[in-house]
mmCIF file of C-alpha atoms and ligand atoms in Angstrom:
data_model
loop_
_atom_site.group_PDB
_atom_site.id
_atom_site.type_symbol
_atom_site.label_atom_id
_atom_site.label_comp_id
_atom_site.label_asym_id
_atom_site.label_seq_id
_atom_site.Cartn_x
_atom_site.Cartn_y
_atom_site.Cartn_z
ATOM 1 C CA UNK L 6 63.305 53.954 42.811
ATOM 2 C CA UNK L 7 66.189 52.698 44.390
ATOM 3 C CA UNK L 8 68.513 49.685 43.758
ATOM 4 C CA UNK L 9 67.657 47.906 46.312
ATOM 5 C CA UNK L 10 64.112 47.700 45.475
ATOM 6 C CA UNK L 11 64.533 46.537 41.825
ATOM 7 C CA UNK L 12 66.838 43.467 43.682
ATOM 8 C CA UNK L 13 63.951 42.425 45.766
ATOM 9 C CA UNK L 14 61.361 42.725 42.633
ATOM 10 C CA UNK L 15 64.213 40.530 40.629
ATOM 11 C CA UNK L 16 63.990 38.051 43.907
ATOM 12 C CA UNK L 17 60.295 37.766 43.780
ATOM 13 C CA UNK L 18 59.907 37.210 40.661
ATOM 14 C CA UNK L 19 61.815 34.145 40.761
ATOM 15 C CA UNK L 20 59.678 33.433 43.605
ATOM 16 C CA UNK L 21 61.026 34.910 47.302
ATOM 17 C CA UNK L 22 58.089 35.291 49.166
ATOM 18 C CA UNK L 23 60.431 37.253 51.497
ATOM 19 C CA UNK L 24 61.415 39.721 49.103
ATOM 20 C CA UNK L 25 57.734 40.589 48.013
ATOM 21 C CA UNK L 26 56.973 41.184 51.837
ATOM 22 C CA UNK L 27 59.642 43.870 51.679
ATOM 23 C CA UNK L 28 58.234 44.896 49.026
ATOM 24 C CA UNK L 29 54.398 44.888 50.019
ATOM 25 C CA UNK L 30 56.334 46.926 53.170
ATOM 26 C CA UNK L 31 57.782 49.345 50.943
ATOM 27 C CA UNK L 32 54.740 50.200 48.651
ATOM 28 C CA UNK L 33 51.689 49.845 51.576
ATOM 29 C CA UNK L 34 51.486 53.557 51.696
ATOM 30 C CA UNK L 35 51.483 54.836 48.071
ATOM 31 C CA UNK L 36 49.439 51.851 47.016
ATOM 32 C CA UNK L 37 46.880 52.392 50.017
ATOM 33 C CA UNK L 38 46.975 56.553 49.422
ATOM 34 C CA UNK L 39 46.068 56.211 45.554
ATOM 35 C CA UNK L 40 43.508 53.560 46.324
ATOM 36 C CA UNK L 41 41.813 55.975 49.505
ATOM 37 C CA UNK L 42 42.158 58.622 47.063
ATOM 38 C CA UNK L 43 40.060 57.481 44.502
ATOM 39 C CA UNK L 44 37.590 55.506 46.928
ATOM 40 C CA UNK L 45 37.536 57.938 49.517
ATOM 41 C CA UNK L 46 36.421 55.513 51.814
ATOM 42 C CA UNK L 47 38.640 53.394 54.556
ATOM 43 C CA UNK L 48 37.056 50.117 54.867
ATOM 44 C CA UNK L 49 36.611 49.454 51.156
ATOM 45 C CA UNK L 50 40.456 51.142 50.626
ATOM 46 C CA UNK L 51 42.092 48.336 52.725
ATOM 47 C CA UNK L 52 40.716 45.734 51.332
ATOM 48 C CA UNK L 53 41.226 47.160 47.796
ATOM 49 C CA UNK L 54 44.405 48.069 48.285
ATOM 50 C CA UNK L 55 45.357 44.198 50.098
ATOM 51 C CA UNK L 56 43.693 43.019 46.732
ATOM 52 C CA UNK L 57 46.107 45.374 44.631
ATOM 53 C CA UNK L 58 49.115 43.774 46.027
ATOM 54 C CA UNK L 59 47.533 40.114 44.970
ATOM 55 C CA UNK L 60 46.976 40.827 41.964
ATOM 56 C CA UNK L 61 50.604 42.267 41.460
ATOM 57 C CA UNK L 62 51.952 38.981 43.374
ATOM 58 C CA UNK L 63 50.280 36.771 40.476
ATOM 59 C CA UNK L 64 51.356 38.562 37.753
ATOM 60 C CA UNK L 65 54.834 40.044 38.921
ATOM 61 C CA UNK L 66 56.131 36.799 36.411
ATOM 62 C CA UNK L 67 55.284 39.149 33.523
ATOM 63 C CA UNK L 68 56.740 42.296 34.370
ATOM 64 C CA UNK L 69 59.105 42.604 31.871
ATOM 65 C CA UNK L 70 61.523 45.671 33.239
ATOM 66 C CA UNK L 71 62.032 45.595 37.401
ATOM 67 C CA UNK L 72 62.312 49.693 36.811
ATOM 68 C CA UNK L 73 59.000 49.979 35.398
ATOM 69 C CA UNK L 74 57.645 48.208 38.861
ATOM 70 C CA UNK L 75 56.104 51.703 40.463
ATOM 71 C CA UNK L 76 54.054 53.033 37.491
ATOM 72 C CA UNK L 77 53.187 49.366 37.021
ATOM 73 C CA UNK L 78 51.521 49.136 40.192
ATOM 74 C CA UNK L 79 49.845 52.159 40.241
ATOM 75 C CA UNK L 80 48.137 51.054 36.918
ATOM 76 C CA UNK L 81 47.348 48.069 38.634
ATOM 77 C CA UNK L 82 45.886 50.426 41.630
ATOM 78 C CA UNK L 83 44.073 52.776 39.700
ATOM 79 C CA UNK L 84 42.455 50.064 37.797
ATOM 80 C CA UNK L 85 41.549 48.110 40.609
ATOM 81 C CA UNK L 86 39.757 51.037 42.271
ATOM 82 C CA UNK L 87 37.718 52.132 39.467
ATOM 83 C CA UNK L 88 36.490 48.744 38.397
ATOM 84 C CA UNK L 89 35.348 48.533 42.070
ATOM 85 C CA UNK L 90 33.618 51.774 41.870
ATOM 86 C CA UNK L 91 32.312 50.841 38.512
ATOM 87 C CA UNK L 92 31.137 47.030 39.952
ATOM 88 C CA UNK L 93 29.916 48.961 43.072
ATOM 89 C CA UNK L 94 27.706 51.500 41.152
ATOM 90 C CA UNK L 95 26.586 48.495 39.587
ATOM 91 C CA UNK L 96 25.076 46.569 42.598
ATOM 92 C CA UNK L 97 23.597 50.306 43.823
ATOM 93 C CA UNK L 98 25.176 50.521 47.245
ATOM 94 C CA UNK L 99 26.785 53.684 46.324
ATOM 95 C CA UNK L 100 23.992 55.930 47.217
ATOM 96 C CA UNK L 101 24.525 54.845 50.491
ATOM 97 C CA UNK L 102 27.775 55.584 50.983
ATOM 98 C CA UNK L 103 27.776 58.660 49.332
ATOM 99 C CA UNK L 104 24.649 59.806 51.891
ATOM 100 C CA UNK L 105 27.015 58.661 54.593
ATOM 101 C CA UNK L 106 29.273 61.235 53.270
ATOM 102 C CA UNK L 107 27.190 63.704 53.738
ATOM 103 C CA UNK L 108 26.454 62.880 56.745
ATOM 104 C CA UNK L 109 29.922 63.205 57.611
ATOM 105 C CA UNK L 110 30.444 66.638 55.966
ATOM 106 C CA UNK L 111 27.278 68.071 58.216
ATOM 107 C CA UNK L 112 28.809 66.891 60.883
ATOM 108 C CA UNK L 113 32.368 68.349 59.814
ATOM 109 C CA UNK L 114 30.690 71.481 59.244
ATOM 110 C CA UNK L 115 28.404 71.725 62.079
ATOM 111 C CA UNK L 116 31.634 71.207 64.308
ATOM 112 C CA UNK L 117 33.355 73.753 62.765
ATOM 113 C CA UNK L 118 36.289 71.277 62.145
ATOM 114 C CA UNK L 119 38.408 72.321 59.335
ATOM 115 C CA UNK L 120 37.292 70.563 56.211
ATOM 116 C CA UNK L 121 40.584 68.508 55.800
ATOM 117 C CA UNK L 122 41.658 68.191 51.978
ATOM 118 C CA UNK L 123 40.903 64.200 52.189
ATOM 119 C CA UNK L 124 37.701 65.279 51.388
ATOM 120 C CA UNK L 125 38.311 68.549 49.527
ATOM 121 C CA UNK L 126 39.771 65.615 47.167
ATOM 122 C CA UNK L 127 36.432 63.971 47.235
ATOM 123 C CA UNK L 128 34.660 66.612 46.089
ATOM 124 C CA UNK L 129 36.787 66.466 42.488
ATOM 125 C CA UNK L 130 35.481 64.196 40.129
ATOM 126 C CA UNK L 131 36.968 60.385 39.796
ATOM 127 C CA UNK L 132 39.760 61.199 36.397
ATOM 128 C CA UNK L 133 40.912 64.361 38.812
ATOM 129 C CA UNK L 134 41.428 62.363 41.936
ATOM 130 C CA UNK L 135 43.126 59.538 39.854
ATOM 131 C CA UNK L 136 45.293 62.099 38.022
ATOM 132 C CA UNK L 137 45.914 63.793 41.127
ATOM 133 C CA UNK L 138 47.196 61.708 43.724
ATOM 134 C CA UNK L 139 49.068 60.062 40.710
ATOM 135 C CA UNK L 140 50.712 63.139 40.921
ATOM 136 C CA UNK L 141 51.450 63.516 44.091
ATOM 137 C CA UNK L 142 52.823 60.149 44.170
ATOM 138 C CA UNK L 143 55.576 61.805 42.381
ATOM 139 C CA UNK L 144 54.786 60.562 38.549
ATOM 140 C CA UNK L 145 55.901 63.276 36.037
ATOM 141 C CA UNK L 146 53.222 64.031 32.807
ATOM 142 C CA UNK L 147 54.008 61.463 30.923
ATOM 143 C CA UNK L 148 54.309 58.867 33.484
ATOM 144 C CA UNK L 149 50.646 59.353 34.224
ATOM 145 C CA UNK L 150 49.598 59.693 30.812
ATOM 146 C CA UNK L 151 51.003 56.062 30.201
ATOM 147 C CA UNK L 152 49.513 54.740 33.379
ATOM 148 C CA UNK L 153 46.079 55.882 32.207
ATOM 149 C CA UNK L 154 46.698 55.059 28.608
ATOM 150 C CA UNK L 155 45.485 58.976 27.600
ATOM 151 C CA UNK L 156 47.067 61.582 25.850
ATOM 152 C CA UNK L 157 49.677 63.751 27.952
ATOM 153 C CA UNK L 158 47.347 66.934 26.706
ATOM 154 C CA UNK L 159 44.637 65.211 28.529
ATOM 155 C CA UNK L 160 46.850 64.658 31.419
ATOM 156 C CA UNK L 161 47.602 69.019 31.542
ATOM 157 C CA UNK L 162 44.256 69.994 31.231
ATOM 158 C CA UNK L 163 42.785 67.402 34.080
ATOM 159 C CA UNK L 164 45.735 68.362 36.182
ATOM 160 C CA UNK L 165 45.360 72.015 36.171
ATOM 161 C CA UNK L 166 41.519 71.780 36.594
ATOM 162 C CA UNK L 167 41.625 69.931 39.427
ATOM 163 C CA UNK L 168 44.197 72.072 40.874
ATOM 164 C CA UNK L 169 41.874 74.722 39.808
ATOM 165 C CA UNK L 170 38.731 73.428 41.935
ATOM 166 C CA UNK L 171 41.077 72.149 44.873
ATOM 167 C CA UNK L 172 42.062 75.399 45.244
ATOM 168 C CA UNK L 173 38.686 76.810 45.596
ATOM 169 C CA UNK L 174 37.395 74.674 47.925
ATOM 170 C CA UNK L 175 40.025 75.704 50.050
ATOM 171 C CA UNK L 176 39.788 79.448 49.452
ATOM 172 C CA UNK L 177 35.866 78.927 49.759
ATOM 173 C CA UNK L 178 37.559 77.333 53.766
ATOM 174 C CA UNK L 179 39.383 79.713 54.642
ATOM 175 C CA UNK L 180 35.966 82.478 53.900
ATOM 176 C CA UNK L 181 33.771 80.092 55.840
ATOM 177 C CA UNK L 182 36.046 80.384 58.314
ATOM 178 C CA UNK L 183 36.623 83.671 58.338
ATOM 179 C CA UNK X 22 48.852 85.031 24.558
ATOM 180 C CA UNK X 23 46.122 86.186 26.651
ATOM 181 C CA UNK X 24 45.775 85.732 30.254
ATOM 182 C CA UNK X 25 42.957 82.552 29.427
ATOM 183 C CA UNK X 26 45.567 80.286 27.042
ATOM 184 C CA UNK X 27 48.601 81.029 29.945
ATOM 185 C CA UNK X 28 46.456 80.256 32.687
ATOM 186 C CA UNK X 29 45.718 76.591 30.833
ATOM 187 C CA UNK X 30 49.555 76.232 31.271
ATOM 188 C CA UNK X 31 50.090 77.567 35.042
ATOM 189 C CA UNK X 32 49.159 74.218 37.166
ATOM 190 C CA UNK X 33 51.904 72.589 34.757
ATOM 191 C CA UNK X 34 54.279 75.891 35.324
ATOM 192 C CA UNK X 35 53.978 75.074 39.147
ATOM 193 C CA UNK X 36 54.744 71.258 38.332
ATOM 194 C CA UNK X 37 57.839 72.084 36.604
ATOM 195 C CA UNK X 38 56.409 69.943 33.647
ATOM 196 C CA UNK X 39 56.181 72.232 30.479
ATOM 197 C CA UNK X 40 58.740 72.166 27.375
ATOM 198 C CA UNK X 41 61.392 75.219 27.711
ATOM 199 C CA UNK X 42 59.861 77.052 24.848
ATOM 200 C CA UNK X 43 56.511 77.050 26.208
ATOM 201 C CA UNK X 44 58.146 78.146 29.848
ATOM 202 C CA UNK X 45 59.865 81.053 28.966
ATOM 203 C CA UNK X 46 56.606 82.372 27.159
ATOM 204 C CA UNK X 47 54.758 81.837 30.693
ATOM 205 C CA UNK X 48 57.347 83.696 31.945
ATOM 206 C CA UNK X 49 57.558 86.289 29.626
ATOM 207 C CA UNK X 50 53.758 86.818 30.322
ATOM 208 C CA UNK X 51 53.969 86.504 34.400
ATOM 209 C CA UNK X 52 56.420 89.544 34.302
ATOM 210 C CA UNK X 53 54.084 91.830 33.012
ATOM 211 C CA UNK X 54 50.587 90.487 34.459
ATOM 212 C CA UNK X 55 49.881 90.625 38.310
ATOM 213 C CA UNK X 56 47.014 88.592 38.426
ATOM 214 C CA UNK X 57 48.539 85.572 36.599
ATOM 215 C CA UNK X 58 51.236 86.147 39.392
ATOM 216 C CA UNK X 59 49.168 85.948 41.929
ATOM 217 C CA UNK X 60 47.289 82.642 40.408
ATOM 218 C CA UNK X 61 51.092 80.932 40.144
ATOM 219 C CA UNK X 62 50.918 81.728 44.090
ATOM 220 C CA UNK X 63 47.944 80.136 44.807
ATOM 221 C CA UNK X 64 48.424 77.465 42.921
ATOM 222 C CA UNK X 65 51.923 77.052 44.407
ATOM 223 C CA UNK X 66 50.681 76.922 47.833
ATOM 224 C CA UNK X 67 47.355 74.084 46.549
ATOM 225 C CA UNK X 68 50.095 71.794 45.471
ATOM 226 C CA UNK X 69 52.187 72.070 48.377
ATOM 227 C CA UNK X 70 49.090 71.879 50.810
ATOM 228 C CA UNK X 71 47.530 68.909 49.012
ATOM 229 C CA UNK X 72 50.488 67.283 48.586
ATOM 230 C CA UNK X 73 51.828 66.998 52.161
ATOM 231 C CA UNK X 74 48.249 66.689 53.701
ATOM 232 C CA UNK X 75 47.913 63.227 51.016
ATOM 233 C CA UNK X 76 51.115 62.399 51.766
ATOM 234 C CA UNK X 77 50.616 61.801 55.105
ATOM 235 C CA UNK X 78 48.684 58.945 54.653
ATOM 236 C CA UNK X 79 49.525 55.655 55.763
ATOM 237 C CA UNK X 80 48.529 52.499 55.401
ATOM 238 C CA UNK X 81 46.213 50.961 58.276
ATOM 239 C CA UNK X 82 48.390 48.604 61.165
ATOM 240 C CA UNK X 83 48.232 45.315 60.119
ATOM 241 C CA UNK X 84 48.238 45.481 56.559
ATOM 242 C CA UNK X 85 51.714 44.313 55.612
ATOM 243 C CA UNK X 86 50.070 40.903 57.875
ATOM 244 C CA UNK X 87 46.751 40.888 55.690
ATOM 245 C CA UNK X 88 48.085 40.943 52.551
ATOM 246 C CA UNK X 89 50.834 38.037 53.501
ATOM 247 C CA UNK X 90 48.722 35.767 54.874
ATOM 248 C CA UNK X 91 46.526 36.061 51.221
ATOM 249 C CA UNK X 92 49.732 35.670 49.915
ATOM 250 C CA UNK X 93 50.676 32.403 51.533
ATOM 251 C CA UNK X 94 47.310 31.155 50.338
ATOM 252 C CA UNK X 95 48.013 32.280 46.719
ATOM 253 C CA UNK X 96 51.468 30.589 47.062
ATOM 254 C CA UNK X 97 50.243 27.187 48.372
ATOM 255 C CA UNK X 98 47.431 27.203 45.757
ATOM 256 C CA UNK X 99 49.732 27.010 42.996
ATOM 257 C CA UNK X 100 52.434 24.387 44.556
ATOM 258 C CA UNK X 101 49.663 22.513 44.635
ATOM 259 C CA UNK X 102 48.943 23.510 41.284
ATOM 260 C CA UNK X 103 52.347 22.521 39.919
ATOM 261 C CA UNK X 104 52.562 19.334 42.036
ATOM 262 C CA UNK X 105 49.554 17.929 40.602
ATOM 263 C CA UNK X 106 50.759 18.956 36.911
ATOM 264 C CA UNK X 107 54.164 17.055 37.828
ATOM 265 C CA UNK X 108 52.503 13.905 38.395
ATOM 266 C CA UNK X 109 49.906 13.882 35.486
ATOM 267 C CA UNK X 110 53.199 14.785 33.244
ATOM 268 C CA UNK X 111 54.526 11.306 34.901
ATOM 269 C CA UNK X 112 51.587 9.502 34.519
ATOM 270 C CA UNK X 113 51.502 9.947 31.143
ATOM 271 C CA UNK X 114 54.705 9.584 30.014
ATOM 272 C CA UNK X 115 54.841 6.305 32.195
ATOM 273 C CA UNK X 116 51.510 5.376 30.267
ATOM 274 C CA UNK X 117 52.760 5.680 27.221
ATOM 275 C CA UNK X 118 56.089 4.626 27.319
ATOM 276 C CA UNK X 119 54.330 1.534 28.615
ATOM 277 C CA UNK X 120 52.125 1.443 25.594
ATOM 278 C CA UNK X 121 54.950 2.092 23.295
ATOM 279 C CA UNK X 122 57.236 -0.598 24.307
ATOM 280 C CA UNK X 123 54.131 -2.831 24.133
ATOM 281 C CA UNK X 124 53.334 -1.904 20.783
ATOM 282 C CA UNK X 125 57.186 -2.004 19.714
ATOM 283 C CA UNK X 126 59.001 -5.329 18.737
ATOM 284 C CA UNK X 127 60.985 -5.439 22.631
ATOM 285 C CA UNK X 128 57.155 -5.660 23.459
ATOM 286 C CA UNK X 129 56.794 -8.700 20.919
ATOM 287 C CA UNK X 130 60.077 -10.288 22.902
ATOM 288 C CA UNK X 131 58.888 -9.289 26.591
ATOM 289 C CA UNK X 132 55.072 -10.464 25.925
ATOM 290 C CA UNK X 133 57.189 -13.913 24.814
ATOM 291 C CA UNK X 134 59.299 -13.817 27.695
ATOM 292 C CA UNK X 135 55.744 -13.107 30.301
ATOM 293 C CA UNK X 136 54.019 -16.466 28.976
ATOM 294 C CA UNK X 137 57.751 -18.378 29.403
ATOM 295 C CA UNK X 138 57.634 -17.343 32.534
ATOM 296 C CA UNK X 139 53.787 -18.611 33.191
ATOM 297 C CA UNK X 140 54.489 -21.548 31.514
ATOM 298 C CA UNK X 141 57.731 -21.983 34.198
ATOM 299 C CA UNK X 142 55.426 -21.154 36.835
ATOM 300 C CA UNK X 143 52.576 -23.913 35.693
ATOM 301 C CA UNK X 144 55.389 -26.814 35.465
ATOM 302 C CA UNK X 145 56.521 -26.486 38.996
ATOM 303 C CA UNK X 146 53.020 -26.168 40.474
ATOM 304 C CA UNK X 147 52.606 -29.259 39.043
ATOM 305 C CA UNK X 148 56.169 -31.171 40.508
ATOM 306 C CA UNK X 149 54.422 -31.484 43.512
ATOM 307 C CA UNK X 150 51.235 -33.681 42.276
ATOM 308 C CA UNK X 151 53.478 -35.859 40.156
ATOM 309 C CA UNK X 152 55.776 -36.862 42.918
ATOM 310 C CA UNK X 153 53.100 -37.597 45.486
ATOM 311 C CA UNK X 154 53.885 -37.783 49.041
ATOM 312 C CA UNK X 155 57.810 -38.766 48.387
ATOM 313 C CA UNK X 156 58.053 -34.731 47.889
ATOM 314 C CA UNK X 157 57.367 -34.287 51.549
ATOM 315 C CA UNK X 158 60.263 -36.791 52.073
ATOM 316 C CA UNK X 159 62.327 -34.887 49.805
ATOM 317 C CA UNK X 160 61.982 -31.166 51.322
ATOM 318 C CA UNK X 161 62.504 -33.096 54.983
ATOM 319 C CA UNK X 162 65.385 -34.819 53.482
ATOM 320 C CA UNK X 163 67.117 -31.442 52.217
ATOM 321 C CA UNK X 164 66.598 -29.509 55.311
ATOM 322 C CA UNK X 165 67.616 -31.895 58.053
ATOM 323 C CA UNK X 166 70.994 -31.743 55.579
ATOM 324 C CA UNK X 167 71.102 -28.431 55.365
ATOM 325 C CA UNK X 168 70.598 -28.019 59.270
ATOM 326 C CA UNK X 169 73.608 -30.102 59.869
ATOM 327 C CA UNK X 170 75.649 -28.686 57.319
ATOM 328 C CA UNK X 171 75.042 -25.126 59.116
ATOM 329 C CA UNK X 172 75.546 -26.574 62.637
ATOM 330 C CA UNK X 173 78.886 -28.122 61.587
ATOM 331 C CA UNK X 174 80.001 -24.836 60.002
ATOM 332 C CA UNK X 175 78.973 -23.082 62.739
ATOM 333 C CA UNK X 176 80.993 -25.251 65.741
ATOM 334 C CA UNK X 177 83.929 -25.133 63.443
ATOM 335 C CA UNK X 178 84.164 -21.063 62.820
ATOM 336 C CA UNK X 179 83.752 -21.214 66.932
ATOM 337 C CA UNK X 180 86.710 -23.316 67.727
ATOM 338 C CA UNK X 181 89.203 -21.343 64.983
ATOM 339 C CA UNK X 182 88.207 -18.407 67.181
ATOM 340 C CA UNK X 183 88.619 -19.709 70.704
ATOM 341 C CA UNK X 184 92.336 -21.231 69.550
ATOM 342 C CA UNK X 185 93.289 -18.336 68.384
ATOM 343 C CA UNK X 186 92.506 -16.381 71.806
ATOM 344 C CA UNK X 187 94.153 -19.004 74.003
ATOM 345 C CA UNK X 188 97.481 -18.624 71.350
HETATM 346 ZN ZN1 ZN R 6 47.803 87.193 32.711
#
């Protein structure tokens, strides 16, 4: 995080509309990835992600330390996503989209397109997705552990087994493939 | 350690993210065991192929737009907010520093002063009624002086000015 970003989170938080649109500029892309990550779906991502970056507006007042802003949002991102997973599984329009999925997948496979790793991620399990695109956001261990609010132990072991299972599915690819 | 407890330790090898002690004993064990070696390489090239294919995504056109124009919304909400919490802050303090001076012995004086001036107001409306119609005469009186007072001033103030051109 450079200097120039903690400025414009100082100027917005006194209220610079301007400076939170650099912002919102600056942080589209790793606020949208995380989000897509965990959703694995585009329509619902977008408007998750626009609702991320409201959610940060209104409460920017009580971010105490400008330098903490990154792992602050993605908190605020990961949260976000899973309560709408959670409110989604709720109202039972999941199943749909997940048959949609597979839809999709058939239609990857019968194609023959390469089964890109978007959804090799969405084959993991929610905590591996979250921990992993956390990841490659470029949070170290303990970073992530505080964003999640689990134990850094925790953090290792869902790490490496979703690294474990990513790299199967793509060694199971490359056999399909020949 | 056997190959199992290493392997628990490998993805976090890769990540650069284990305590030295704990490195050097996963690389104590990777010189001597060829297949953790070869799991370190596979894992290697995962991360790297996961992490530039996620990478790569960006967020739709638009969305910088979106998410401002919500913003502007939020904004306005709570100036309007504010604003309206300004002037029910007024209001009351106006309120009750009315009440309070009321209350207050100034409020004793000023309530005197109000029915003075009622009292003022209730003699003259009654000046009229006791003079009958010679307060007609009066008011004409008083004006038709006043008219030629003015009109006299008035032709006088021109004349200074005109001699004092021609000199
Ligand atoms: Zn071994």
């Amino acid at each position: 995080m450079n200097q120039n970003d903690i400025d414009l989170i100082r100027h917005a938080r006194k209220g610079s509309t301007e400076a939170f649109t650099a912002i919102v500029r600056n942080y589209k892309n790793f606020v949208y990835r995380t989000v897509l990550a965990i959703l694995q779906n585009r329509q619902d991502s977008e408007d998750v992600a626009q609702e991320v970056f409201i959610k940060a507006y209104r409460a920017l007042a009580g971010l105490r330390d400008a330098r903490t802003f990154p792992s602050w949002l993605a908190q605020i991102a990961t949260r976000t996503a899973l309560d709408f997973i959670q409110s989604k599984r709720k109202n039972q329009t999941v199943e749909l989209d997940s048959e949609k999925f597979v839809v999709n997948d058939d239609i990857h496979r019968a194609a023959n397109i390469r089964l890109d790793l978007e959804n090799a991620l969405g084959h993991l399990s929610e905590e591996h997705r979250v921990v992993t695109i956390l990841r490659v956001n470029g949070f170290d261990y303990e970073e992530i552990a505080q964003i999640l609010g689990i134990p850094i132990g925790t953090v290792r072991s869902r790490l490496h087994n979703a690294r474990m299972h990513l790299r199967q599915l793509l060694q199971d690819e490359r056999g399909d493939n020949g | 350690m056997s190959c199992h407890e290493i392997q628990m330790y490998l993805t976090a090898y890769v990540d650069d993210a284990l305590e030295i002690d704990k490195r050097n004993r996963v690389e104590q064990h990777l010189r001597q065991c060829y297949d953790c070696q070869a799991l370190v390489k596979e894992l290697q090239q995962t991360t790297a192929l996961v992490f530039e294919q996620l990478n790569r995504t960006v967020a739709p056109i638009n969305f910088e737009d979106s998410v401002m124009q919500q913003i502007a919304g939020v904004y306005q909400e709570r100036q309007v907010r504010r604003f309206s919490i300004f002037y029910l802050a007024c209001a009351l303090i106006g309120i009750g520093g009315f009440a309070a001076v009321l209350l207050s012995p100034v409020g004793t004086f000023i309530r005197v002063l109000f029915h003075l001036f009622l009292a003022v107001l209730n003699g003259l409306s009654f000046v009229p009624a006791s003079l009958g119609h010679w307060w007609m005469v009066c008011i004409l009186l008083s004006t038709i002086v006043l008219v030629g007072s003015s009109i006299f001033g008035v032709s006088r103030v021109l004349r200074s000015l005109q001699s004092e051109v021609v000199l």
